[in-house]
PDB file of C-alpha atoms in Angstrom:
ATOM      1  CA  VAL A 170       0.000   0.000   0.000  1.00  0.00           C
ATOM      2  CA  ASN A 171       2.649   2.483   1.092  1.00  0.00           C
ATOM      3  CA  PRO A 172       6.399   1.818   0.677  1.00  0.00           C
ATOM      4  CA  GLY A 173       7.154   3.340   4.078  1.00  0.00           C
ATOM      5  CA  ALA A 174       4.226   1.832   5.949  1.00  0.00           C
ATOM      6  CA  ASN A 175       4.535  -0.705   8.737  1.00  0.00           C
ATOM      7  CA  TRP A 176       1.887  -3.428   8.573  1.00  0.00           C
ATOM      8  CA  ARG A 177       1.801  -3.468  12.371  1.00  0.00           C
ATOM      9  CA  ASN A 178       0.013  -0.104  12.246  1.00  0.00           C
ATOM     10  CA  GLY A 179      -3.038  -1.648  10.610  1.00  0.00           C
ATOM     11  CA  VAL A 180      -4.264  -3.845   7.812  1.00  0.00           C
ATOM     12  CA  ASN A 181      -3.846  -2.692   4.215  1.00  0.00           C
ATOM     13  CA  TRP A 182      -7.381  -1.319   3.973  1.00  0.00           C
ATOM     14  CA  GLN A 183      -6.884   0.860   7.057  1.00  0.00           C
ATOM     15  CA  LEU A 184      -3.528   2.092   5.769  1.00  0.00           C
ATOM     16  CA  ALA A 185      -5.056   2.939   2.389  1.00  0.00           C
ATOM     17  CA  GLU A 186      -7.926   4.848   3.981  1.00  0.00           C
ATOM     18  CA  ALA A 187      -5.478   6.865   6.082  1.00  0.00           C
ATOM     19  CA  LEU A 188      -3.329   8.007   3.152  1.00  0.00           C
ATOM     20  CA  GLN A 189      -3.595  11.627   2.094  1.00  0.00           C
ATOM     21  CA  HIS A 190      -4.788  12.396  -1.429  1.00  0.00           C
ATOM     22  CA  PRO A 191      -3.471  12.096  -4.040  1.00  0.00           C
ATOM     23  CA  ARG A 192      -2.450   8.619  -2.917  1.00  0.00           C
ATOM     24  CA  THR A 193      -0.772   5.603  -4.469  1.00  0.00           C
ATOM     25  CA  ILE A 194      -2.123   2.161  -3.659  1.00  0.00           C
ATOM     26  CA  LYS A 195      -0.320  -0.999  -4.759  1.00  0.00           C
ATOM     27  CA  THR A 196      -2.234  -4.258  -4.966  1.00  0.00           C
ATOM     28  CA  HIS A 197      -1.985  -7.759  -6.426  1.00  0.00           C
ATOM     29  CA  LEU A 198      -5.771  -8.000  -6.690  1.00  0.00           C
ATOM     30  CA  PRO A 199      -7.365  -8.477 -10.126  1.00  0.00           C
ATOM     31  CA  LEU A 200      -9.602  -5.748 -11.489  1.00  0.00           C
ATOM     32  CA  GLU A 201     -12.752  -7.767 -10.851  1.00  0.00           C
ATOM     33  CA  LEU A 202     -12.052  -7.631  -7.109  1.00  0.00           C
ATOM     34  CA  MET A 203     -11.541  -3.875  -7.140  1.00  0.00           C
ATOM     35  CA  PRO A 204     -14.311  -1.248  -6.770  1.00  0.00           C
ATOM     36  CA  LYS A 205     -16.636  -1.417  -9.771  1.00  0.00           C
ATOM     37  CA  ASP A 206     -16.154   2.259 -10.598  1.00  0.00           C
ATOM     38  CA  LEU A 207     -12.352   2.127 -10.262  1.00  0.00           C
ATOM     39  CA  LEU A 208     -11.581   3.097 -13.858  1.00  0.00           C
ATOM     40  CA  ASN A 209     -13.972   6.032 -13.583  1.00  0.00           C
ATOM     41  CA  THR A 210     -12.445   7.397 -10.394  1.00  0.00           C
ATOM     42  CA  ALA A 211      -8.732   6.528 -10.461  1.00  0.00           C
ATOM     43  CA  LYS A 212      -5.714   6.016 -12.691  1.00  0.00           C
ATOM     44  CA  VAL A 213      -4.511   2.410 -12.849  1.00  0.00           C
ATOM     45  CA  VAL A 214      -1.005   1.325 -13.852  1.00  0.00           C
ATOM     46  CA  TYR A 215      -1.060  -2.416 -14.542  1.00  0.00           C
ATOM     47  CA  VAL A 216       2.241  -4.306 -14.867  1.00  0.00           C
ATOM     48  CA  CYS A 217       2.424  -7.702 -16.567  1.00  0.00           C
ATOM     49  CA  ARG A 218       5.450 -10.026 -16.575  1.00  0.00           C
ATOM     50  CA  ASN A 219       6.585 -12.835 -18.893  1.00  0.00           C
ATOM     51  CA  PRO A 220       5.006 -15.995 -17.408  1.00  0.00           C
ATOM     52  CA  ARG A 221       8.280 -17.917 -17.740  1.00  0.00           C
ATOM     53  CA  ASP A 222      10.055 -15.447 -15.459  1.00  0.00           C
ATOM     54  CA  CYS A 223       6.940 -15.118 -13.320  1.00  0.00           C
ATOM     55  CA  ILE A 224       7.037 -18.845 -12.555  1.00  0.00           C
ATOM     56  CA  ILE A 225      10.705 -18.757 -11.522  1.00  0.00           C
ATOM     57  CA  SER A 226      10.191 -15.694  -9.329  1.00  0.00           C
ATOM     58  CA  TRP A 227       6.985 -17.027  -7.763  1.00  0.00           C
ATOM     59  CA  LEU A 228       8.604 -20.383  -7.023  1.00  0.00           C
ATOM     60  CA  HIS A 229      11.402 -18.630  -5.127  1.00  0.00           C
ATOM     61  CA  HIS A 230       8.899 -16.503  -3.213  1.00  0.00           C
ATOM     62  CA  ASN A 231       6.907 -19.533  -2.120  1.00  0.00           C
ATOM     63  CA  ARG A 232      10.042 -21.361  -1.047  1.00  0.00           C
ATOM     64  CA  LEU A 233      11.339 -18.316   0.822  1.00  0.00           C
ATOM     65  CA  MET A 234       8.272 -17.324   2.826  1.00  0.00           C
ATOM     66  CA  LYS A 235       7.521 -19.358   5.951  1.00  0.00           C
ATOM     67  CA  GLY A 236       3.838 -18.782   5.339  1.00  0.00           C
ATOM     68  CA  THR A 237       3.978 -21.044   2.287  1.00  0.00           C
ATOM     69  CA  SER A 238       7.304 -22.941   2.584  1.00  0.00           C
ATOM     70  CA  PHE A 239       6.887 -24.757  -0.729  1.00  0.00           C
ATOM     71  CA  THR A 240       9.240 -27.759  -0.812  1.00  0.00           C
ATOM     72  CA  GLY A 241       8.216 -29.348  -4.103  1.00  0.00           C
ATOM     73  CA  THR A 242      10.146 -29.517  -7.353  1.00  0.00           C
ATOM     74  CA  LEU A 243      10.154 -27.074 -10.257  1.00  0.00           C
ATOM     75  CA  ASP A 244       8.164 -29.631 -12.273  1.00  0.00           C
ATOM     76  CA  GLU A 245       5.514 -29.774  -9.554  1.00  0.00           C
ATOM     77  CA  PHE A 246       5.340 -25.994  -9.271  1.00  0.00           C
ATOM     78  CA  ILE A 247       4.910 -25.525 -13.020  1.00  0.00           C
ATOM     79  CA  ASP A 248       2.081 -28.048 -12.942  1.00  0.00           C
ATOM     80  CA  ILE A 249       0.394 -26.130 -10.113  1.00  0.00           C
ATOM     81  CA  PHE A 250       0.899 -22.839 -11.963  1.00  0.00           C
ATOM     82  CA  ILE A 251      -0.550 -23.890 -15.314  1.00  0.00           C
ATOM     83  CA  LYS A 252      -3.492 -25.609 -13.621  1.00  0.00           C
ATOM     84  CA  GLU A 253      -4.022 -22.279 -11.828  1.00  0.00           C
ATOM     85  CA  ASN A 254      -4.304 -24.006  -8.485  1.00  0.00           C
ATOM     86  CA  TRP A 255      -2.380 -21.495  -6.370  1.00  0.00           C
ATOM     87  CA  LEU A 256      -2.716 -18.279  -4.388  1.00  0.00           C
ATOM     88  CA  HIS A 257      -3.676 -15.296  -6.596  1.00  0.00           C
ATOM     89  CA  ALA A 258      -4.824 -17.640  -9.390  1.00  0.00           C
ATOM     90  CA  PRO A 259      -6.234 -17.680 -11.990  1.00  0.00           C
ATOM     91  CA  TYR A 260      -3.222 -15.863 -13.424  1.00  0.00           C
ATOM     92  CA  SER A 261      -4.640 -15.848 -16.955  1.00  0.00           C
ATOM     93  CA  THR A 262      -7.940 -14.245 -15.911  1.00  0.00           C
ATOM     94  CA  HIS A 263      -6.031 -11.593 -13.955  1.00  0.00           C
ATOM     95  CA  ILE A 264      -4.082 -10.532 -17.047  1.00  0.00           C
ATOM     96  CA  ASN A 265      -6.831 -10.995 -19.631  1.00  0.00           C
ATOM     97  CA  THR A 266      -9.245  -8.825 -17.647  1.00  0.00           C
ATOM     98  CA  ALA A 267      -6.781  -5.925 -17.657  1.00  0.00           C
ATOM     99  CA  TRP A 268      -5.790  -6.486 -21.289  1.00  0.00           C
ATOM    100  CA  LYS A 269      -9.410  -6.205 -22.428  1.00  0.00           C
ATOM    101  CA  VAL A 270      -9.650  -2.679 -21.001  1.00  0.00           C
ATOM    102  CA  ARG A 271      -6.149  -1.569 -22.031  1.00  0.00           C
ATOM    103  CA  ASP A 272      -7.642   1.163 -24.240  1.00  0.00           C
ATOM    104  CA  ASN A 273      -9.467   2.745 -21.311  1.00  0.00           C
ATOM    105  CA  PRO A 274      -7.914   6.217 -20.851  1.00  0.00           C
ATOM    106  CA  ASN A 275      -7.600   5.572 -17.105  1.00  0.00           C
ATOM    107  CA  LEU A 276      -5.579   2.357 -17.448  1.00  0.00           C
ATOM    108  CA  LEU A 277      -1.943   2.073 -18.508  1.00  0.00           C
ATOM    109  CA  PHE A 278      -0.890  -1.491 -19.347  1.00  0.00           C
ATOM    110  CA  LEU A 279       2.881  -1.975 -18.996  1.00  0.00           C
ATOM    111  CA  PHE A 280       5.256  -4.903 -19.344  1.00  0.00           C
ATOM    112  CA  TYR A 281       7.941  -5.557 -16.737  1.00  0.00           C
ATOM    113  CA  GLU A 282      10.391  -6.311 -19.540  1.00  0.00           C
ATOM    114  CA  ASP A 283       9.919  -2.809 -20.986  1.00  0.00           C
ATOM    115  CA  LEU A 284      10.505  -1.264 -17.561  1.00  0.00           C
ATOM    116  CA  LYS A 285      13.821  -3.109 -17.331  1.00  0.00           C
ATOM    117  CA  ALA A 286      14.858  -2.288 -20.895  1.00  0.00           C
ATOM    118  CA  ASP A 287      13.969   1.424 -20.860  1.00  0.00           C
ATOM    119  CA  ILE A 288      13.115   2.705 -17.402  1.00  0.00           C
ATOM    120  CA  MET A 289      13.280   6.386 -18.348  1.00  0.00           C
ATOM    121  CA  GLY A 290      11.033   5.888 -21.357  1.00  0.00           C
ATOM    122  CA  GLN A 291       8.485   4.024 -19.258  1.00  0.00           C
ATOM    123  CA  LEU A 292       8.661   6.603 -16.462  1.00  0.00           C
ATOM    124  CA  LYS A 293       7.946   9.349 -18.983  1.00  0.00           C
ATOM    125  CA  LYS A 294       4.968   7.351 -20.209  1.00  0.00           C
ATOM    126  CA  MET A 295       3.689   7.052 -16.625  1.00  0.00           C
ATOM    127  CA  ASN A 296       4.382  10.733 -15.996  1.00  0.00           C
ATOM    128  CA  ASN A 297       2.207  11.689 -18.966  1.00  0.00           C
ATOM    129  CA  PHE A 298      -0.508   9.194 -18.037  1.00  0.00           C
ATOM    130  CA  LEU A 299      -0.705  10.283 -14.394  1.00  0.00           C
ATOM    131  CA  GLY A 300      -0.326  13.976 -15.143  1.00  0.00           C
ATOM    132  CA  THR A 301       2.360  14.284 -12.470  1.00  0.00           C
ATOM    133  CA  ASN A 302       4.451  16.782 -14.474  1.00  0.00           C
ATOM    134  CA  ARG A 303       7.802  15.567 -13.165  1.00  0.00           C
ATOM    135  CA  THR A 304      10.980  17.055 -14.642  1.00  0.00           C
ATOM    136  CA  GLU A 305      13.715  15.002 -16.317  1.00  0.00           C
ATOM    137  CA  GLU A 306      15.850  15.322 -13.195  1.00  0.00           C
ATOM    138  CA  GLN A 307      13.013  14.210 -10.945  1.00  0.00           C
ATOM    139  CA  LEU A 308      12.370  11.191 -13.168  1.00  0.00           C
ATOM    140  CA  LYS A 309      16.048  10.270 -12.937  1.00  0.00           C
ATOM    141  CA  ASN A 310      15.723  10.389  -9.151  1.00  0.00           C
ATOM    142  CA  VAL A 311      12.667   8.133  -9.365  1.00  0.00           C
ATOM    143  CA  ALA A 312      14.629   5.703 -11.542  1.00  0.00           C
ATOM    144  CA  SER A 313      17.469   5.656  -9.026  1.00  0.00           C
ATOM    145  CA  HIS A 314      15.186   5.300  -6.008  1.00  0.00           C
ATOM    146  CA  SER A 315      13.249   2.456  -7.631  1.00  0.00           C
ATOM    147  CA  SER A 316      16.310   0.569  -8.865  1.00  0.00           C
ATOM    148  CA  PHE A 317      16.626  -3.041  -7.766  1.00  0.00           C
ATOM    149  CA  SER A 318      19.638  -2.363  -5.530  1.00  0.00           C
ATOM    150  CA  GLU A 319      17.907   0.517  -3.725  1.00  0.00           C
ATOM    151  CA  MET A 320      14.653  -1.376  -3.239  1.00  0.00           C
ATOM    152  CA  ARG A 321      16.528  -4.440  -2.010  1.00  0.00           C
ATOM    153  CA  LYS A 322      18.411  -2.316   0.515  1.00  0.00           C
ATOM    154  CA  ARG A 323      15.222  -0.678   1.775  1.00  0.00           C
ATOM    155  CA  SER A 324      13.477  -4.027   2.110  1.00  0.00           C
ATOM    156  CA  TYR A 325      16.031  -5.000   4.760  1.00  0.00           C
ATOM    157  CA  GLU A 326      16.252  -1.585   6.415  1.00  0.00           C
ATOM    158  CA  SER A 327      12.462  -1.320   6.778  1.00  0.00           C
ATOM    159  CA  GLN A 328      12.565  -4.501   8.868  1.00  0.00           C
ATOM    160  CA  GLY A 329      15.436  -3.262  11.016  1.00  0.00           C
ATOM    161  CA  LEU A 330      17.849  -5.709   9.395  1.00  0.00           C
ATOM    162  CA  LYS A 331      21.291  -5.447   7.880  1.00  0.00           C
ATOM    163  CA  VAL A 332      21.408  -5.993   4.119  1.00  0.00           C
ATOM    164  CA  GLY A 333      21.653  -9.732   3.546  1.00  0.00           C
ATOM    165  CA  GLN A 334      20.285 -10.662   6.982  1.00  0.00           C
ATOM    166  CA  ALA A 335      17.373 -13.102   6.863  1.00  0.00           C
ATOM    167  CA  SER A 336      14.072 -11.939   8.324  1.00  0.00           C
ATOM    168  CA  ASP A 337      12.264 -14.231  10.745  1.00  0.00           C
ATOM    169  CA  ARG A 338       9.531 -14.417   8.094  1.00  0.00           C
ATOM    170  CA  TYR A 339      11.938 -16.172   5.713  1.00  0.00           C
ATOM    171  CA  ASN A 340      13.254 -19.700   5.498  1.00  0.00           C
ATOM    172  CA  LYS A 341      16.889 -18.901   6.252  1.00  0.00           C
ATOM    173  CA  GLU A 342      18.310 -21.747   4.188  1.00  0.00           C
ATOM    174  CA  VAL A 343      16.464 -20.550   1.080  1.00  0.00           C
ATOM    175  CA  HIS A 344      17.342 -16.910   1.787  1.00  0.00           C
ATOM    176  CA  ASP A 345      21.048 -17.581   2.203  1.00  0.00           C
ATOM    177  CA  LYS A 346      21.254 -19.870  -0.833  1.00  0.00           C
ATOM    178  CA  ASP A 347      18.967 -18.197  -3.362  1.00  0.00           C
ATOM    179  CA  GLY A 348      18.341 -14.667  -2.078  1.00  0.00           C
ATOM    180  CA  GLY A 349      15.700 -12.753  -0.187  1.00  0.00           C
ATOM    181  CA  PHE A 350      12.446 -11.047  -1.125  1.00  0.00           C
ATOM    182  CA  PHE A 351      14.350  -9.099  -3.773  1.00  0.00           C
ATOM    183  CA  ARG A 352      16.190 -11.922  -5.509  1.00  0.00           C
ATOM    184  CA  LYS A 353      17.453 -10.720  -8.913  1.00  0.00           C
ATOM    185  CA  GLY A 354      14.990  -8.326 -10.503  1.00  0.00           C
ATOM    186  CA  GLU A 355      16.102  -9.395 -13.976  1.00  0.00           C
ATOM    187  CA  THR A 356      14.438 -10.568 -17.158  1.00  0.00           C
ATOM    188  CA  GLY A 357      15.271 -13.838 -18.873  1.00  0.00           C
ATOM    189  CA  ASP A 358      16.318 -15.759 -15.758  1.00  0.00           C
ATOM    190  CA  TRP A 359      14.084 -18.578 -17.004  1.00  0.00           C
ATOM    191  CA  LYS A 360      16.728 -19.354 -19.638  1.00  0.00           C
ATOM    192  CA  GLU A 361      18.983 -20.697 -16.881  1.00  0.00           C
ATOM    193  CA  LYS A 362      16.241 -22.565 -15.015  1.00  0.00           C
ATOM    194  CA  LEU A 363      13.792 -24.083 -17.500  1.00  0.00           C
ATOM    195  CA  THR A 364      14.306 -27.107 -19.729  1.00  0.00           C
ATOM    196  CA  ALA A 365      12.970 -27.368 -23.280  1.00  0.00           C
ATOM    197  CA  ALA A 366      10.129 -29.515 -21.915  1.00  0.00           C
ATOM    198  CA  HIS A 367       9.274 -26.874 -19.304  1.00  0.00           C
ATOM    199  CA  ILE A 368       9.211 -24.137 -21.946  1.00  0.00           C
ATOM    200  CA  ALA A 369       6.973 -26.193 -24.235  1.00  0.00           C
ATOM    201  CA  THR A 370       4.533 -26.823 -21.377  1.00  0.00           C
ATOM    202  CA  ILE A 371       4.398 -23.148 -20.404  1.00  0.00           C
ATOM    203  CA  ASP A 372       4.061 -22.018 -24.022  1.00  0.00           C
ATOM    204  CA  ARG A 373       1.082 -24.333 -24.546  1.00  0.00           C
ATOM    205  CA  TYR A 374      -0.523 -22.801 -21.468  1.00  0.00           C
ATOM    206  CA  VAL A 375       0.113 -19.279 -22.786  1.00  0.00           C
ATOM    207  CA  GLN A 376      -1.274 -20.106 -26.234  1.00  0.00           C
ATOM    208  CA  ASP A 377      -4.379 -21.599 -24.649  1.00  0.00           C
ATOM    209  CA  LYS A 378      -5.024 -19.115 -21.842  1.00  0.00           C
ATOM    210  CA  LEU A 379      -3.359 -15.885 -23.015  1.00  0.00           C
ATOM    211  CA  PRO A 380      -3.726 -15.893 -26.816  1.00  0.00           C
ATOM    212  CA  GLU A 381      -4.053 -12.105 -27.164  1.00  0.00           C
ATOM    213  CA  ILE A 382      -1.082 -11.067 -25.019  1.00  0.00           C
ATOM    214  CA  PRO A 383       1.987 -10.206 -27.145  1.00  0.00           C
TER     215      PRO A 383
END
């Protein structure tokens, strides 16, 4: 909800209600679970990620967090993912719902890969969409502040931890071996993790469930 907020001060809804306007609210919820008049009353920036990378990142997250502590194999996780039998599923419905309204003037549909390839270009696009009128220098500061290294550092500091120190919410063995909440922040990591069979399985899922997404 708020990058500087402490969840101990209240649940997300309470924190959102307490924010001063204009406010920024981050959520993983699909559009169908948001207020029905959302696109008439707010600006929405929707970010979509390559499902191959999404699977690798989500697998790490579920292994890392004690709340889930997934101990299965990559094969098993891919099977769960494509059958959409996991938290925040169905993934395809989430994306397709936003894609169908991508031409709404109050929704900006972005791809994570474009943010990584051209952060300044994408920030300028958001600046125009939101009407925030930031200068070039201010956008450079935003790019720096939202870089992977800076966000990773703040994720530890916000918990009162040294950078690289495992939180008590994490499985320490996974954290120390594979990284914390902010693992890599890269695109194309799937190339090092997925076999040809994995890729074929995921691509069939994409062709079936996400045929319109480029």
